[in-house]
Coordinates of C-alpha atoms in Angstrom, one line a residue:
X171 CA 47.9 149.3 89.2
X172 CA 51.0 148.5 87.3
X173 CA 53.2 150.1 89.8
X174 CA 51.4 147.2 92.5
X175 CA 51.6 144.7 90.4
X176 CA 55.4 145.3 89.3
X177 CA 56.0 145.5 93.6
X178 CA 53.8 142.2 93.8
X179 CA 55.9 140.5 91.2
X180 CA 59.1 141.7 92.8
X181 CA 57.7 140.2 96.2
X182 CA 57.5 137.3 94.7
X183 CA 60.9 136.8 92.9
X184 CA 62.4 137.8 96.3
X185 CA 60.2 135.1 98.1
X186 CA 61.3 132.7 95.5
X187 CA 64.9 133.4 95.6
X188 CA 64.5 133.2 99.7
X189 CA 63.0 129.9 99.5
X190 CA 65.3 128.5 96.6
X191 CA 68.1 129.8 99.3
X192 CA 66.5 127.7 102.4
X193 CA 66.6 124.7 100.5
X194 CA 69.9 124.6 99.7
X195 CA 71.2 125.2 103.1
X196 CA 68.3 122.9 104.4
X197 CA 69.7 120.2 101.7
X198 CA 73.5 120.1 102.7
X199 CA 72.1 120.3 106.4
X200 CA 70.2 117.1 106.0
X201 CA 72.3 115.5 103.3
X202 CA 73.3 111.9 104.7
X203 CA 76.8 110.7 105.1
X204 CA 76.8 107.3 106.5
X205 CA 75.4 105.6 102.8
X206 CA 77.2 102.9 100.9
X207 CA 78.3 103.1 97.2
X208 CA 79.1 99.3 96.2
X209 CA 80.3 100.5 92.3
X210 CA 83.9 102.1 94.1
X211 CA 84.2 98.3 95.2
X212 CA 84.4 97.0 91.8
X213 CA 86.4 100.1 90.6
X214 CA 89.0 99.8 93.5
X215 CA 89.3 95.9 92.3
X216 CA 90.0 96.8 88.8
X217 CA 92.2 99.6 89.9
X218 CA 94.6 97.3 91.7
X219 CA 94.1 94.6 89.1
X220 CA 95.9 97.6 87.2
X221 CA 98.2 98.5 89.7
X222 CA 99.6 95.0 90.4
X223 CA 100.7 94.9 86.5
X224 CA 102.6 97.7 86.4
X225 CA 102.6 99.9 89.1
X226 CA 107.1 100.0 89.8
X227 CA 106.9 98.6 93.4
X228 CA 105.4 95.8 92.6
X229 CA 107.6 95.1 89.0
X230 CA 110.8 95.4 90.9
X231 CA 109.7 92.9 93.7
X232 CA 109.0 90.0 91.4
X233 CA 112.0 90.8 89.0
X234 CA 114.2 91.1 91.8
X235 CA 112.8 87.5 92.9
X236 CA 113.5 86.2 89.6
X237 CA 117.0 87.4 89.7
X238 CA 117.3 86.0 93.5
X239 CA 116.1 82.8 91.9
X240 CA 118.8 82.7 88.9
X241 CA 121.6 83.5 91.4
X242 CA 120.5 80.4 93.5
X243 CA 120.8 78.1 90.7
X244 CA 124.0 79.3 89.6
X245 CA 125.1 79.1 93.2
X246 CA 124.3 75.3 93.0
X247 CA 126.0 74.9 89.8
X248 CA 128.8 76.1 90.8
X249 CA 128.7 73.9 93.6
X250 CA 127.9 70.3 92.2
X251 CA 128.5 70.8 88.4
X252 CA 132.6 70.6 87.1
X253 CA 133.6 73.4 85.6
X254 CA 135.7 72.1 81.8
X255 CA 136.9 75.1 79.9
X256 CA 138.7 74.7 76.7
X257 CA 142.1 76.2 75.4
X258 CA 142.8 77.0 71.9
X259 CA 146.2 79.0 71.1
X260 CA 148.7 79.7 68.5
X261 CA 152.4 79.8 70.1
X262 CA 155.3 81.7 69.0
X263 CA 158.6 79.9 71.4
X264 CA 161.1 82.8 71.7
X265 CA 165.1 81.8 72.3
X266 CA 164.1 78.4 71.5
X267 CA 166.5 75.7 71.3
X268 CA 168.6 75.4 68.1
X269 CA 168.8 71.6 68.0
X270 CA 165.8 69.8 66.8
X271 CA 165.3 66.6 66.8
X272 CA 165.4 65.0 62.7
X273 CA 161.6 65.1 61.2
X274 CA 162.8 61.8 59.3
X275 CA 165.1 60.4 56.4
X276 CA 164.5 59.0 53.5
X277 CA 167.3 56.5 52.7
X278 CA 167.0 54.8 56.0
X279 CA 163.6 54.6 55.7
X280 CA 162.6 55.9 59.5
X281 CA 158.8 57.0 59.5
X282 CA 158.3 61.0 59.7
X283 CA 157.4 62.2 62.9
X284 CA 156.3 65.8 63.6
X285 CA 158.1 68.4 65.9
X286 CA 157.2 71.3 67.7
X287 CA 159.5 74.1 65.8
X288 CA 159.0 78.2 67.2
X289 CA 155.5 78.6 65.8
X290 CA 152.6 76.2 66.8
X291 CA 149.5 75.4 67.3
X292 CA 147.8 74.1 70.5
X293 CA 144.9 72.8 72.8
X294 CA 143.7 72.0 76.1
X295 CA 140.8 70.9 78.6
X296 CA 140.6 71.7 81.9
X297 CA 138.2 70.3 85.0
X298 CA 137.9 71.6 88.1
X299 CA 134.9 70.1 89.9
X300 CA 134.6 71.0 94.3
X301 CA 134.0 68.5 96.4
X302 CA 134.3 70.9 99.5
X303 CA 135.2 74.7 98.8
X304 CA 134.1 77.1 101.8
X305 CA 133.2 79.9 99.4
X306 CA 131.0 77.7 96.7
X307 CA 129.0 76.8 100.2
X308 CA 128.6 79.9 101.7
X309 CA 127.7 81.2 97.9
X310 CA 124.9 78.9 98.4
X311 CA 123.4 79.8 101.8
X312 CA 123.9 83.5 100.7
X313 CA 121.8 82.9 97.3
X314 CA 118.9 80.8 99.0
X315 CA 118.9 83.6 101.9
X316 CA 118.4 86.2 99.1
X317 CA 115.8 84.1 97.3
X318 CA 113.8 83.2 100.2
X319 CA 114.0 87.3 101.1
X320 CA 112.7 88.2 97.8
X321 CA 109.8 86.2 98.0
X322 CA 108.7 87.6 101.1
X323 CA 109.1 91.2 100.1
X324 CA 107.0 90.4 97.1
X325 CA 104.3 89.0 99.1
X326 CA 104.9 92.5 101.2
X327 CA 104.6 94.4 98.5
X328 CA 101.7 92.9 97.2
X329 CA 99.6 93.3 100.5
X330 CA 101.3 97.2 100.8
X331 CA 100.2 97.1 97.3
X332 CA 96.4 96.8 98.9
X333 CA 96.9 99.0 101.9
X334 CA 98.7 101.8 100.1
X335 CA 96.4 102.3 97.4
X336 CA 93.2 102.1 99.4
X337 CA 95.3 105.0 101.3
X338 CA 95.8 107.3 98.1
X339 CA 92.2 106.4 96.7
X340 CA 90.5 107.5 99.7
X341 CA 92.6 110.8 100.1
X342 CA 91.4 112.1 96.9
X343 CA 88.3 110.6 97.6
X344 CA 88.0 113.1 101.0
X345 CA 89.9 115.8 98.7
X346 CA 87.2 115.5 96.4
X347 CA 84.3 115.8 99.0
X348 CA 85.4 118.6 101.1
X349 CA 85.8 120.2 97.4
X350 CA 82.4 119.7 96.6
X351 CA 81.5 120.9 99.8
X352 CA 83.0 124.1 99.7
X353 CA 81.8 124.7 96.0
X354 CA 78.3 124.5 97.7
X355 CA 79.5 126.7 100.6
X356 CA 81.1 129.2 97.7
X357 CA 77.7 129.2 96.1
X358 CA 75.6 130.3 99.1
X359 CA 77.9 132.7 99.9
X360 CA 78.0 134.2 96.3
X361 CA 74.1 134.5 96.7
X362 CA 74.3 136.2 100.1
X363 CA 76.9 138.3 99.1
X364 CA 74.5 139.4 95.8
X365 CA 71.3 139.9 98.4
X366 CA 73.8 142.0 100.7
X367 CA 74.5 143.7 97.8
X368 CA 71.5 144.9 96.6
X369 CA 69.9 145.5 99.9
X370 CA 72.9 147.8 100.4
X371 CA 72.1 149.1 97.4
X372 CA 68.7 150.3 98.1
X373 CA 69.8 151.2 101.7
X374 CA 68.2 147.8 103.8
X375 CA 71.7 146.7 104.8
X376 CA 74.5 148.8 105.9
X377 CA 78.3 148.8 104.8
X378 CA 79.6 146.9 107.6
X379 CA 77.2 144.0 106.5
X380 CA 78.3 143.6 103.1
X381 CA 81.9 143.6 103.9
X382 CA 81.3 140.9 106.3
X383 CA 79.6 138.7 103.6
X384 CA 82.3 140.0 101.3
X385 CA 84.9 138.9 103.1
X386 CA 83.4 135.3 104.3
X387 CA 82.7 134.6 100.5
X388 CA 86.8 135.4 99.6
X389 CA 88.0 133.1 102.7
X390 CA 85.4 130.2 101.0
X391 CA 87.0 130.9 97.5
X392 CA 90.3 130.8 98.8
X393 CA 89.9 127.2 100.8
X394 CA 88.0 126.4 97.5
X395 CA 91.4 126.9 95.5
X396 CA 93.8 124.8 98.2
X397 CA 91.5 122.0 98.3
X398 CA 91.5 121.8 94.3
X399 CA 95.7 122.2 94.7
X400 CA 94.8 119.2 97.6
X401 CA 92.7 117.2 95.3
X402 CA 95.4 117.7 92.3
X403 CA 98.1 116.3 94.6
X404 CA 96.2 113.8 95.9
X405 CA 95.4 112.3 92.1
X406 CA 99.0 112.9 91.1
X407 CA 100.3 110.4 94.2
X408 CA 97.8 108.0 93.3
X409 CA 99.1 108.1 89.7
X410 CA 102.6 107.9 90.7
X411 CA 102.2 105.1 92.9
X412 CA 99.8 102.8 90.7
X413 CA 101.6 103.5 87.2
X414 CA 98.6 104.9 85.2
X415 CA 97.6 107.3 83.5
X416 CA 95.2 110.6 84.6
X417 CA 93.6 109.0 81.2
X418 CA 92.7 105.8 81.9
X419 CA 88.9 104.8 81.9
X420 CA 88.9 103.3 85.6
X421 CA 89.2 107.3 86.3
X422 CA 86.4 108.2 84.3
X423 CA 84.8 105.8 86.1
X424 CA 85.8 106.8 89.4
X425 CA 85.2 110.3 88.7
X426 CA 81.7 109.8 87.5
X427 CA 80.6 108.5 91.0
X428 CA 82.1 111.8 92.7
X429 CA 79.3 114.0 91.7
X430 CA 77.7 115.3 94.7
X431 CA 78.4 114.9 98.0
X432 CA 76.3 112.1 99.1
X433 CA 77.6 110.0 96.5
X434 CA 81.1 110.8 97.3
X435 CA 80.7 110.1 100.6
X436 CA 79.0 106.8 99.9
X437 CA 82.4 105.8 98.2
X438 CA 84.3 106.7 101.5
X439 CA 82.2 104.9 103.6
X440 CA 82.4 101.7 101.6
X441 CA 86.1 102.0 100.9
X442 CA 86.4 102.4 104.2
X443 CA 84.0 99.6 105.5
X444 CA 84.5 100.1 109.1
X445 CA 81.8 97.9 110.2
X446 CA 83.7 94.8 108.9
X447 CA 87.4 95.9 109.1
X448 CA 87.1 96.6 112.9
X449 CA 85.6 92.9 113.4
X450 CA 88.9 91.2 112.1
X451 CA 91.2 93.4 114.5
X452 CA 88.7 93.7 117.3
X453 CA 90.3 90.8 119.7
X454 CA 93.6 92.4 119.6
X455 CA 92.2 96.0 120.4
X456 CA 90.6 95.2 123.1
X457 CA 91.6 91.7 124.4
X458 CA 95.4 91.5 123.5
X459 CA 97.6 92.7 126.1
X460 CA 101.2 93.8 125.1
X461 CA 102.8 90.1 125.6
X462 CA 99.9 88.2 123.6
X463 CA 100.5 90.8 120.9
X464 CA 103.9 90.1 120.1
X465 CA 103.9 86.2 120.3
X466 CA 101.2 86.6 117.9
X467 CA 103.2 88.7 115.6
X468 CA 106.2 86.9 115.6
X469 CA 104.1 83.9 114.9
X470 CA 101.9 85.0 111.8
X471 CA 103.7 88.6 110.8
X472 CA 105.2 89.0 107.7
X473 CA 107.0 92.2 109.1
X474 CA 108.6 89.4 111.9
X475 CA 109.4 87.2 108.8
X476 CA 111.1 90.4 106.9
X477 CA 113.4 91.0 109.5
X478 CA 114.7 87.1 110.4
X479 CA 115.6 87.1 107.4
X480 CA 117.6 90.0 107.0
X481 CA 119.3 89.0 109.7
X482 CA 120.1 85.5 108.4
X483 CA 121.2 86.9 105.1
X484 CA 123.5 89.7 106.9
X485 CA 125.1 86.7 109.1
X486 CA 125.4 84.8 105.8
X487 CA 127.4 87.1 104.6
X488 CA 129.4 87.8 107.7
X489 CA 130.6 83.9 106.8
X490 CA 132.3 85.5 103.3
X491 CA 135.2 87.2 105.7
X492 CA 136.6 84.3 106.3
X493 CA 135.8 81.9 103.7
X494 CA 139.4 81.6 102.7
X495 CA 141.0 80.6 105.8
X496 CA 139.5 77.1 105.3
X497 CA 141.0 73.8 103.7
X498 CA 139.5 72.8 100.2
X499 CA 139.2 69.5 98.7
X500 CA 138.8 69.7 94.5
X501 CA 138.9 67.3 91.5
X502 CA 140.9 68.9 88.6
X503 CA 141.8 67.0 85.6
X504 CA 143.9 68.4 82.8
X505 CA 143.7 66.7 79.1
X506 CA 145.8 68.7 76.8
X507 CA 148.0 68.2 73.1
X508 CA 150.6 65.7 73.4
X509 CA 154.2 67.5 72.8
X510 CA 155.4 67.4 68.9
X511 CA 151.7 66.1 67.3
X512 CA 150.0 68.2 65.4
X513 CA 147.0 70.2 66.3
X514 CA 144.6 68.4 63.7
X515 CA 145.3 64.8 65.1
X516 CA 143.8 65.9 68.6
X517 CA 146.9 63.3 70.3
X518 CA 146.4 63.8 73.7
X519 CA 147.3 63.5 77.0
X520 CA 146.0 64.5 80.8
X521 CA 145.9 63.6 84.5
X522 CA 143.2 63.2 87.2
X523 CA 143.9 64.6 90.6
X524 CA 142.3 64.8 94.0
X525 CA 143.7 68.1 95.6
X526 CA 143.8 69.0 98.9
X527 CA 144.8 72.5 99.8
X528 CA 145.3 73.9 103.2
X529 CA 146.2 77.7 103.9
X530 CA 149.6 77.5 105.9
X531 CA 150.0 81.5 106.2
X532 CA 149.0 84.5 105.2
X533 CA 149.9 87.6 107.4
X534 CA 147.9 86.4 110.5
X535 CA 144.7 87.5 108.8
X536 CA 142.9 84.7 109.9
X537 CA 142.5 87.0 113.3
X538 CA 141.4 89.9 111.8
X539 CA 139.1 88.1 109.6
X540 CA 137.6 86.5 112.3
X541 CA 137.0 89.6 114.4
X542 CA 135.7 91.1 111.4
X543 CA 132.7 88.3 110.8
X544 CA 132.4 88.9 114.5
X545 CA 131.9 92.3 114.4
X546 CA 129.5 91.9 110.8
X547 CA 127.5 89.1 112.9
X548 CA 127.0 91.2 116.1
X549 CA 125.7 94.6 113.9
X550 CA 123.5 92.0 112.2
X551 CA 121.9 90.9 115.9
X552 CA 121.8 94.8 117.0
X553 CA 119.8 95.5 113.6
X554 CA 117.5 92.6 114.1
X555 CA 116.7 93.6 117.8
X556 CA 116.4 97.4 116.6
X557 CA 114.1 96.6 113.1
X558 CA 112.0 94.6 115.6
X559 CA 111.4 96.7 118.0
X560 CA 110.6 99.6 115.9
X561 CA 107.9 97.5 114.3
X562 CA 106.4 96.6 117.7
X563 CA 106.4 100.2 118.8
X564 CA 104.8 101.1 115.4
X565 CA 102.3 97.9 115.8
X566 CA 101.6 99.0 119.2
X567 CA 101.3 102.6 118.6
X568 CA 98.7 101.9 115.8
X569 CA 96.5 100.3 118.3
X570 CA 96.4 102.7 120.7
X571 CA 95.5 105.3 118.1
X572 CA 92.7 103.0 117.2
X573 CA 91.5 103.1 120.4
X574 CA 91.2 106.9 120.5
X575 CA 90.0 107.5 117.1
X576 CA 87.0 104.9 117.7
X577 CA 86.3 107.7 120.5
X578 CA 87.0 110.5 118.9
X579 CA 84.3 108.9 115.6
X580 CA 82.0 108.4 118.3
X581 CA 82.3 112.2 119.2
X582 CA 82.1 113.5 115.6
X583 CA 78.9 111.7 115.3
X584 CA 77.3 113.7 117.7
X585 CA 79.1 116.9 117.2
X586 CA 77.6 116.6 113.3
X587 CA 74.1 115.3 114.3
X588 CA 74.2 118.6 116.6
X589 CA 75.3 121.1 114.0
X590 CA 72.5 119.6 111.4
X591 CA 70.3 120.8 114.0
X592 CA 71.7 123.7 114.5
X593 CA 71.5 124.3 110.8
X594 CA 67.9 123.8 110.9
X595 CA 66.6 125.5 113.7
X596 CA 68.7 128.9 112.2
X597 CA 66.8 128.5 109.1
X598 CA 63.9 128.6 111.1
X599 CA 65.0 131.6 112.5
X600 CA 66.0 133.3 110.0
X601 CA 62.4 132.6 108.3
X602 CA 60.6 134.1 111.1
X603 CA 64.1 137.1 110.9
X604 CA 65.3 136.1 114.1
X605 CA 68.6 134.9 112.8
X606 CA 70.9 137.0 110.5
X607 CA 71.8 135.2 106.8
X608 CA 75.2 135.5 108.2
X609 CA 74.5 133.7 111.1
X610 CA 72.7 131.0 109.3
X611 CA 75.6 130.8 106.5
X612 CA 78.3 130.3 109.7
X613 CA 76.3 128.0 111.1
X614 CA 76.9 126.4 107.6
X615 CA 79.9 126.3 107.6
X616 CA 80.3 124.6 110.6
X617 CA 78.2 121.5 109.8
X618 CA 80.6 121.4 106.3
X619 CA 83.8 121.5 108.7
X620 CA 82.1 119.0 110.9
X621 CA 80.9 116.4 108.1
X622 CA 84.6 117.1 107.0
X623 CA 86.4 115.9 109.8
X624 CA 83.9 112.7 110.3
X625 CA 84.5 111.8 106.4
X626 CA 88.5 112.0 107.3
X627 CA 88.0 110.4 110.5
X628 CA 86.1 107.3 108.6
X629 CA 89.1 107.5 106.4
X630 CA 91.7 107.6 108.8
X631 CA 90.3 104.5 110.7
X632 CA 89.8 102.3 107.6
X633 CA 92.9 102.6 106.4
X634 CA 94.6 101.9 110.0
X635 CA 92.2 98.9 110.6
X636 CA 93.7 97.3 107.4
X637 CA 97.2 98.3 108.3
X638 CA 97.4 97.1 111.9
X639 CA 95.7 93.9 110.9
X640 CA 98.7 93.5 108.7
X641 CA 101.1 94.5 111.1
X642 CA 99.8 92.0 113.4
X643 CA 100.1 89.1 110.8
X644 CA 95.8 88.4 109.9
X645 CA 95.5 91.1 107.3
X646 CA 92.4 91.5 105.6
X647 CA 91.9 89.3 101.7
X648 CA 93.5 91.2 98.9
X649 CA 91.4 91.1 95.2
X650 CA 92.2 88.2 93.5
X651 CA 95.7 88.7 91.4
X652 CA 95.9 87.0 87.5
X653 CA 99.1 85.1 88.8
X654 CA 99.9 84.8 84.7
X655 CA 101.3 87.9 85.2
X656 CA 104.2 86.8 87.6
X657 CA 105.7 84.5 84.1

């Protein structure tokens, strides 16, 4: 009887082990993937709250805008404020003149009067104030050019600020969930691999078998090792990009949602949010034809902005080449010591003139100056037409990717609904032994690669619906920025 009852209980641990089996496989078959997780909102918001403070991009845009903004006001000093400078020297006259005037004499009573001898002291002020001086003006248009450049690119920056991290957050998002998923895959190959074993073992399953299972488990634990490289990387980028720290609470936070793989793939979906991304760039996918397009994004894009500018600065500067070929019309005064009275009286004298200065010659470089700002002003024309139309291309090949990654989502939808089937009808089979474990834990597989490539797919889309939005020039609301943080 004990020998029955020890068979009965082993039975039962093997139908126990069988049936804890079958609902693992029956849970990652039926495991949903289109769920929201609202908390990553908040998290993403705080995480480019972050980001904005001190992630570099975005601290070298606004001090270079500052500096663009200083150079502008010195430009219009220089421009409408005189320029007085002050001169204080001591003079040693060498080979000076050996007759000197008498300081004074006493008998005749003559008053003493002081004399410049070889060693003196003296003092000056000079003004210099433009009324019209070609480079001071082109100075100016060059700084307010700059300025105006500046603030764009930090208003770029900003919104590539959004689209960027969204990017990096939801790749180690997707490197975290095809982790998890293979850690479950790893796990119910391990237990095949232990049932092959033992059924081996006591002669049930032949060699062939086990090396089979054998080698499916090491392919598993080797994909499980590159996607935990993939999901380093893919935290280190994030980290280099935003300026924080792998330390930093908003991680723990983040990292506390990603703990199975319907929660991770909650986050995706509602980093992602298709449903309302693909409204705001829905016209232009489907109703825009090429010509609408671009007049819309020369009206509204930043991009289009970016690169008028850059061409207005670059002819700006093309005006420098020949800024000294042109007349100039100045107000210099000149108030200096008066000639033998000493330095502590401050006796004084100076003149006030209205100069006018005309360049007469100078080599015939007023030709090759000229074909030179030519030259600089054409290659600024050739780069506009060449920055824009690279943008277009890139605006235009976005939407057409759109429009077959919609298809392609469509696809995967089905493909994975027909592989969760699939998973379920094999464990059927396999109940009633009409499927192999192997064939069950392939079929596996295949729903884990399929809900794989949907969750990328998801990813993929979100971030380009965000991106060609902003190409176009109606991107989608950033968080709201503490603008204290600009001072």
């Amino acid at each position: 009887m004990a020998g029955v009852d020890s068979l009965s209980q082993g039975r039962q641990k093997k139908s126990a082990e069988k049936k804890d089996s079958e609902k693992n496989i029956a849970a990652v078959a039926t495991a949903g993937t289109m769920v929201n997780q609202p908390e990553i909102i908040n998290i993403y918001n705080d995480l480019f709250q972050l980001s904005y403070t001190i992630a570099p991009d975005i601290r070298i845009a606004r001090a270079q805008k500052k500096q663009k903004n200083a150079q502008r006001y010195t430009a219009w000093a220089q421009r409408l404020a005189p320029a007085v400078n002050a001169r204080f020297s001591q003079v040693h006259e060498f080979n000076m003149d050996s007759t000197v005037t008498p300081a004074g004499d006493a008998q005749t009573n003559q008053p003493y009067q002081y004399t410049d001898g070889e060693d003196y002291q003296d003092w000056g002020f000079t003004l210099d104030l433009p009324v019209y001086r070609r480079p001071v003006s082109i100075r100016i248009k060059i700084a307010e050019a700059d300025e105006q450049l500046a603030e764009n690119n930090l208003i770029i920056k900003t919104q590539e600020l959004d689209l960027r991290l969204r990017e990096l957050l939801g790749n180690y998002l997707i490197a975290s969930y095809r982790l998890l998923n293979l850690r479950n895959s790893v796990r119910l190959s391990t237990e095949h691999v232990n049932k092959i074993l033992k059924g081996y073992e006591l002669r049930d399953q032949t060699r062939l078998q086990l090396l089979r299972a054998q080698a499916n488990l090491k392919e598993l634990e080797a994909r499980r090792d590159l996607d935990e490289q993939r999901r380093e990387v893919a935290l280190r980028e994030l980290l280099d990009f935003s300026g924080l720290k792998a330390v930093h609470p908003v991680f723990h936070r983040l990292n506390k949602l990603l703990i199975d793989e319907i929660s991770t793939a909650g986050c995706i979906n509602s980093l992602a949010n298709l449903q309302q991304n693909s409204t705001r760039i829905k016209d232009f996918v489907d109703s825009y034809d090429d010509d609408d397009l671009r007049q819309y994004f020369f009206a509204h894009s930043l991009l289009a902005t970016k690169v008028h500018l850059e061409r207005d600065l670059a002819r700006n500067k093309a005006l420098t080449h020949t800024q000294n070929e042109w007349p100039g019309l100045s107000v210099r005064g000149l108030y200096d010591r008066r000639i033998d009275t000493q330095f502590s009286k401050f006796n004084g004298e100076g003149s006030l003139a209205l100069v006018f200065s005309v360049p007469l010659f100078s080599g015939g470089t007023i030709i090759s100056n000229s074909k030179t700002r030519s030259m600089a002003e054409h290659i600024a024309d050739v780069t506009q037409y060449a920055d824009l139309r690279k943008t277009i291309h890139a605006m235009e090949n976005n939407r057409h990717l759109i429009i077959s990654l919609q298809k392609v989502y469509t696809t995967q939808q089905i493909h994975l609904r027909q592989q969760q089937e699939i998973v379920v009808l094999s464990l059927k089979s396999y109940t009633i032994k009409q499927t192999s474990m192997q064939d069950l834990l392939t079929s596996q597989n295949r729903l884990i690669d399929a809900k794989n490539a949907l969750m990328e797919t998801i990813n993929t889309l979100g971030s380009l619906y965000r991106q060609f939005a902003w190409q176009v020039g109606n991107p989608n609301p950033i968080p709201s920025i503490n603008l204290s943080i600009e001072e």
